[in-house]
Amino acid sequence: VATVINNAMLETILAEIRPLIGRGKVADYIPALA
């Protein structure tokens, strides 16, 4: 797989996930974190 994830993409994803983590709830809609 030649998928490249750059820092900008990671920052965008983290920005969306951080509030959920802050609530103490795992983002269960993300299979990797379920």
PDB file of N, CA and C in Angstrom:
ATOM      1  N   VAL A   1       0.851  -1.198   0.000  1.00  0.00           N
ATOM      2  CA  VAL A   1       0.000   0.000   0.000  1.00  0.00           C
ATOM      3  C   VAL A   1       0.881   1.240   0.000  1.00  0.00           C
ATOM      4  N   ALA A   2       0.635   2.128  -0.944  1.00  0.00           N
ATOM      5  CA  ALA A   2       1.464   3.325  -1.079  1.00  0.00           C
ATOM      6  C   ALA A   2       0.754   4.554  -0.526  1.00  0.00           C
ATOM      7  N   THR A   3      -0.011   4.344   0.521  1.00  0.00           N
ATOM      8  CA  THR A   3      -0.737   5.462   1.113  1.00  0.00           C
ATOM      9  C   THR A   3       0.207   6.302   1.966  1.00  0.00           C
ATOM     10  N   VAL A   4       0.222   7.596   1.699  1.00  0.00           N
ATOM     11  CA  VAL A   4       1.089   8.494   2.461  1.00  0.00           C
ATOM     12  C   VAL A   4       0.229   9.405   3.323  1.00  0.00           C
ATOM     13  N   ILE A   5       0.497   9.383   4.613  1.00  0.00           N
ATOM     14  CA  ILE A   5      -0.226  10.258   5.538  1.00  0.00           C
ATOM     15  C   ILE A   5       0.750  11.311   6.026  1.00  0.00           C
ATOM     16  N   ASN A   6       0.522  12.540   5.621  1.00  0.00           N
ATOM     17  CA  ASN A   6       1.444  13.598   6.025  1.00  0.00           C
ATOM     18  C   ASN A   6       0.993  14.249   7.333  1.00  0.00           C
ATOM     19  N   ASN A   7       1.824  15.099   7.887  1.00  0.00           N
ATOM     20  CA  ASN A   7       1.541  15.705   9.185  1.00  0.00           C
ATOM     21  C   ASN A   7       0.265  16.544   9.163  1.00  0.00           C
ATOM     22  N   ALA A   8      -0.006  17.200   8.055  1.00  0.00           N
ATOM     23  CA  ALA A   8      -1.201  18.026   7.960  1.00  0.00           C
ATOM     24  C   ALA A   8      -2.451  17.173   8.128  1.00  0.00           C
ATOM     25  N   MET A   9      -2.444  15.994   7.504  1.00  0.00           N
ATOM     26  CA  MET A   9      -3.591  15.096   7.627  1.00  0.00           C
ATOM     27  C   MET A   9      -3.732  14.610   9.059  1.00  0.00           C
ATOM     28  N   LEU A  10      -2.598  14.268   9.683  1.00  0.00           N
ATOM     29  CA  LEU A  10      -2.638  13.791  11.062  1.00  0.00           C
ATOM     30  C   LEU A  10      -3.169  14.871  11.991  1.00  0.00           C
ATOM     31  N   GLU A  11      -2.731  16.103  11.783  1.00  0.00           N
ATOM     32  CA  GLU A  11      -3.191  17.204  12.631  1.00  0.00           C
ATOM     33  C   GLU A  11      -4.691  17.398  12.488  1.00  0.00           C
ATOM     34  N   THR A  12      -5.196  17.261  11.267  1.00  0.00           N
ATOM     35  CA  THR A  12      -6.630  17.410  11.036  1.00  0.00           C
ATOM     36  C   THR A  12      -7.408  16.324  11.762  1.00  0.00           C
ATOM     37  N   ILE A  13      -6.918  15.101  11.665  1.00  0.00           N
ATOM     38  CA  ILE A  13      -7.581  13.980  12.328  1.00  0.00           C
ATOM     39  C   ILE A  13      -7.545  14.160  13.837  1.00  0.00           C
ATOM     40  N   LEU A  14      -6.379  14.509  14.363  1.00  0.00           N
ATOM     41  CA  LEU A  14      -6.241  14.691  15.804  1.00  0.00           C
ATOM     42  C   LEU A  14      -7.140  15.813  16.302  1.00  0.00           C
ATOM     43  N   ALA A  15      -7.272  16.869  15.518  1.00  0.00           N
ATOM     44  CA  ALA A  15      -8.106  17.999  15.913  1.00  0.00           C
ATOM     45  C   ALA A  15      -9.555  17.557  16.083  1.00  0.00           C
ATOM     46  N   GLU A  16      -9.981  16.580  15.280  1.00  0.00           N
ATOM     47  CA  GLU A  16     -11.353  16.087  15.363  1.00  0.00           C
ATOM     48  C   GLU A  16     -11.524  15.089  16.497  1.00  0.00           C
ATOM     49  N   ILE A  17     -10.464  14.345  16.801  1.00  0.00           N
ATOM     50  CA  ILE A  17     -10.546  13.289  17.812  1.00  0.00           C
ATOM     51  C   ILE A  17     -10.333  13.814  19.227  1.00  0.00           C
ATOM     52  N   ARG A  18      -9.477  14.825  19.375  1.00  0.00           N
ATOM     53  CA  ARG A  18      -9.132  15.321  20.709  1.00  0.00           C
ATOM     54  C   ARG A  18     -10.344  15.646  21.585  1.00  0.00           C
ATOM     55  N   PRO A  19     -11.354  16.346  21.060  1.00  0.00           N
ATOM     56  CA  PRO A  19     -12.529  16.647  21.909  1.00  0.00           C
ATOM     57  C   PRO A  19     -13.206  15.387  22.433  1.00  0.00           C
ATOM     58  N   LEU A  20     -13.248  14.344  21.625  1.00  0.00           N
ATOM     59  CA  LEU A  20     -13.873  13.096  22.050  1.00  0.00           C
ATOM     60  C   LEU A  20     -13.059  12.446  23.151  1.00  0.00           C
ATOM     61  N   ILE A  21     -11.739  12.474  23.009  1.00  0.00           N
ATOM     62  CA  ILE A  21     -10.868  11.909  24.036  1.00  0.00           C
ATOM     63  C   ILE A  21     -11.036  12.713  25.323  1.00  0.00           C
ATOM     64  N   GLY A  22     -11.190  14.021  25.187  1.00  0.00           N
ATOM     65  CA  GLY A  22     -11.344  14.898  26.340  1.00  0.00           C
ATOM     66  C   GLY A  22     -12.578  14.551  27.152  1.00  0.00           C
ATOM     67  N   ARG A  23     -13.599  14.011  26.490  1.00  0.00           N
ATOM     68  CA  ARG A  23     -14.823  13.629  27.186  1.00  0.00           C
ATOM     69  C   ARG A  23     -14.685  12.267  27.843  1.00  0.00           C
ATOM     70  N   GLY A  24     -13.549  11.625  27.609  1.00  0.00           N
ATOM     71  CA  GLY A  24     -13.335  10.310  28.198  1.00  0.00           C
ATOM     72  C   GLY A  24     -14.074   9.226  27.439  1.00  0.00           C
ATOM     73  N   LYS A  25     -14.476   9.518  26.203  1.00  0.00           N
ATOM     74  CA  LYS A  25     -15.196   8.531  25.399  1.00  0.00           C
ATOM     75  C   LYS A  25     -14.345   8.151  24.197  1.00  0.00           C
ATOM     76  N   VAL A  26     -14.122   6.849  24.025  1.00  0.00           N
ATOM     77  CA  VAL A  26     -13.365   6.392  22.869  1.00  0.00           C
ATOM     78  C   VAL A  26     -14.205   6.590  21.615  1.00  0.00           C
ATOM     79  N   ALA A  27     -13.574   7.070  20.557  1.00  0.00           N
ATOM     80  CA  ALA A  27     -14.293   7.267  19.300  1.00  0.00           C
ATOM     81  C   ALA A  27     -14.605   5.899  18.701  1.00  0.00           C
ATOM     82  N   ASP A  28     -15.711   5.315  19.122  1.00  0.00           N
ATOM     83  CA  ASP A  28     -16.028   3.945  18.722  1.00  0.00           C
ATOM     84  C   ASP A  28     -16.414   3.829  17.248  1.00  0.00           C
ATOM     85  N   TYR A  29     -16.582   4.968  16.577  1.00  0.00           N
ATOM     86  CA  TYR A  29     -16.878   4.895  15.155  1.00  0.00           C
ATOM     87  C   TYR A  29     -15.595   4.728  14.348  1.00  0.00           C
ATOM     88  N   ILE A  30     -14.457   4.739  15.044  1.00  0.00           N
ATOM     89  CA  ILE A  30     -13.176   4.472  14.392  1.00  0.00           C
ATOM     90  C   ILE A  30     -12.747   3.064  14.785  1.00  0.00           C
ATOM     91  N   PRO A  31     -12.831   2.122  13.870  1.00  0.00           N
ATOM     92  CA  PRO A  31     -12.558   0.705  14.179  1.00  0.00           C
ATOM     93  C   PRO A  31     -11.256   0.488  14.930  1.00  0.00           C
ATOM     94  N   ALA A  32     -10.220   1.235  14.587  1.00  0.00           N
ATOM     95  CA  ALA A  32      -8.912   1.044  15.205  1.00  0.00           C
ATOM     96  C   ALA A  32      -8.938   1.378  16.695  1.00  0.00           C
ATOM     97  N   LEU A  33      -9.898   2.218  17.105  1.00  0.00           N
ATOM     98  CA  LEU A  33      -9.957   2.628  18.508  1.00  0.00           C
ATOM     99  C   LEU A  33     -11.068   1.926  19.266  1.00  0.00           C
ATOM    100  N   ALA A  34     -11.911   1.193  18.557  1.00  0.00           N
ATOM    101  CA  ALA A  34     -13.055   0.545  19.198  1.00  0.00           C
ATOM    102  C   ALA A  34     -12.595  -0.554  20.150  1.00  0.00           C
TER     103      ALA A  34
END
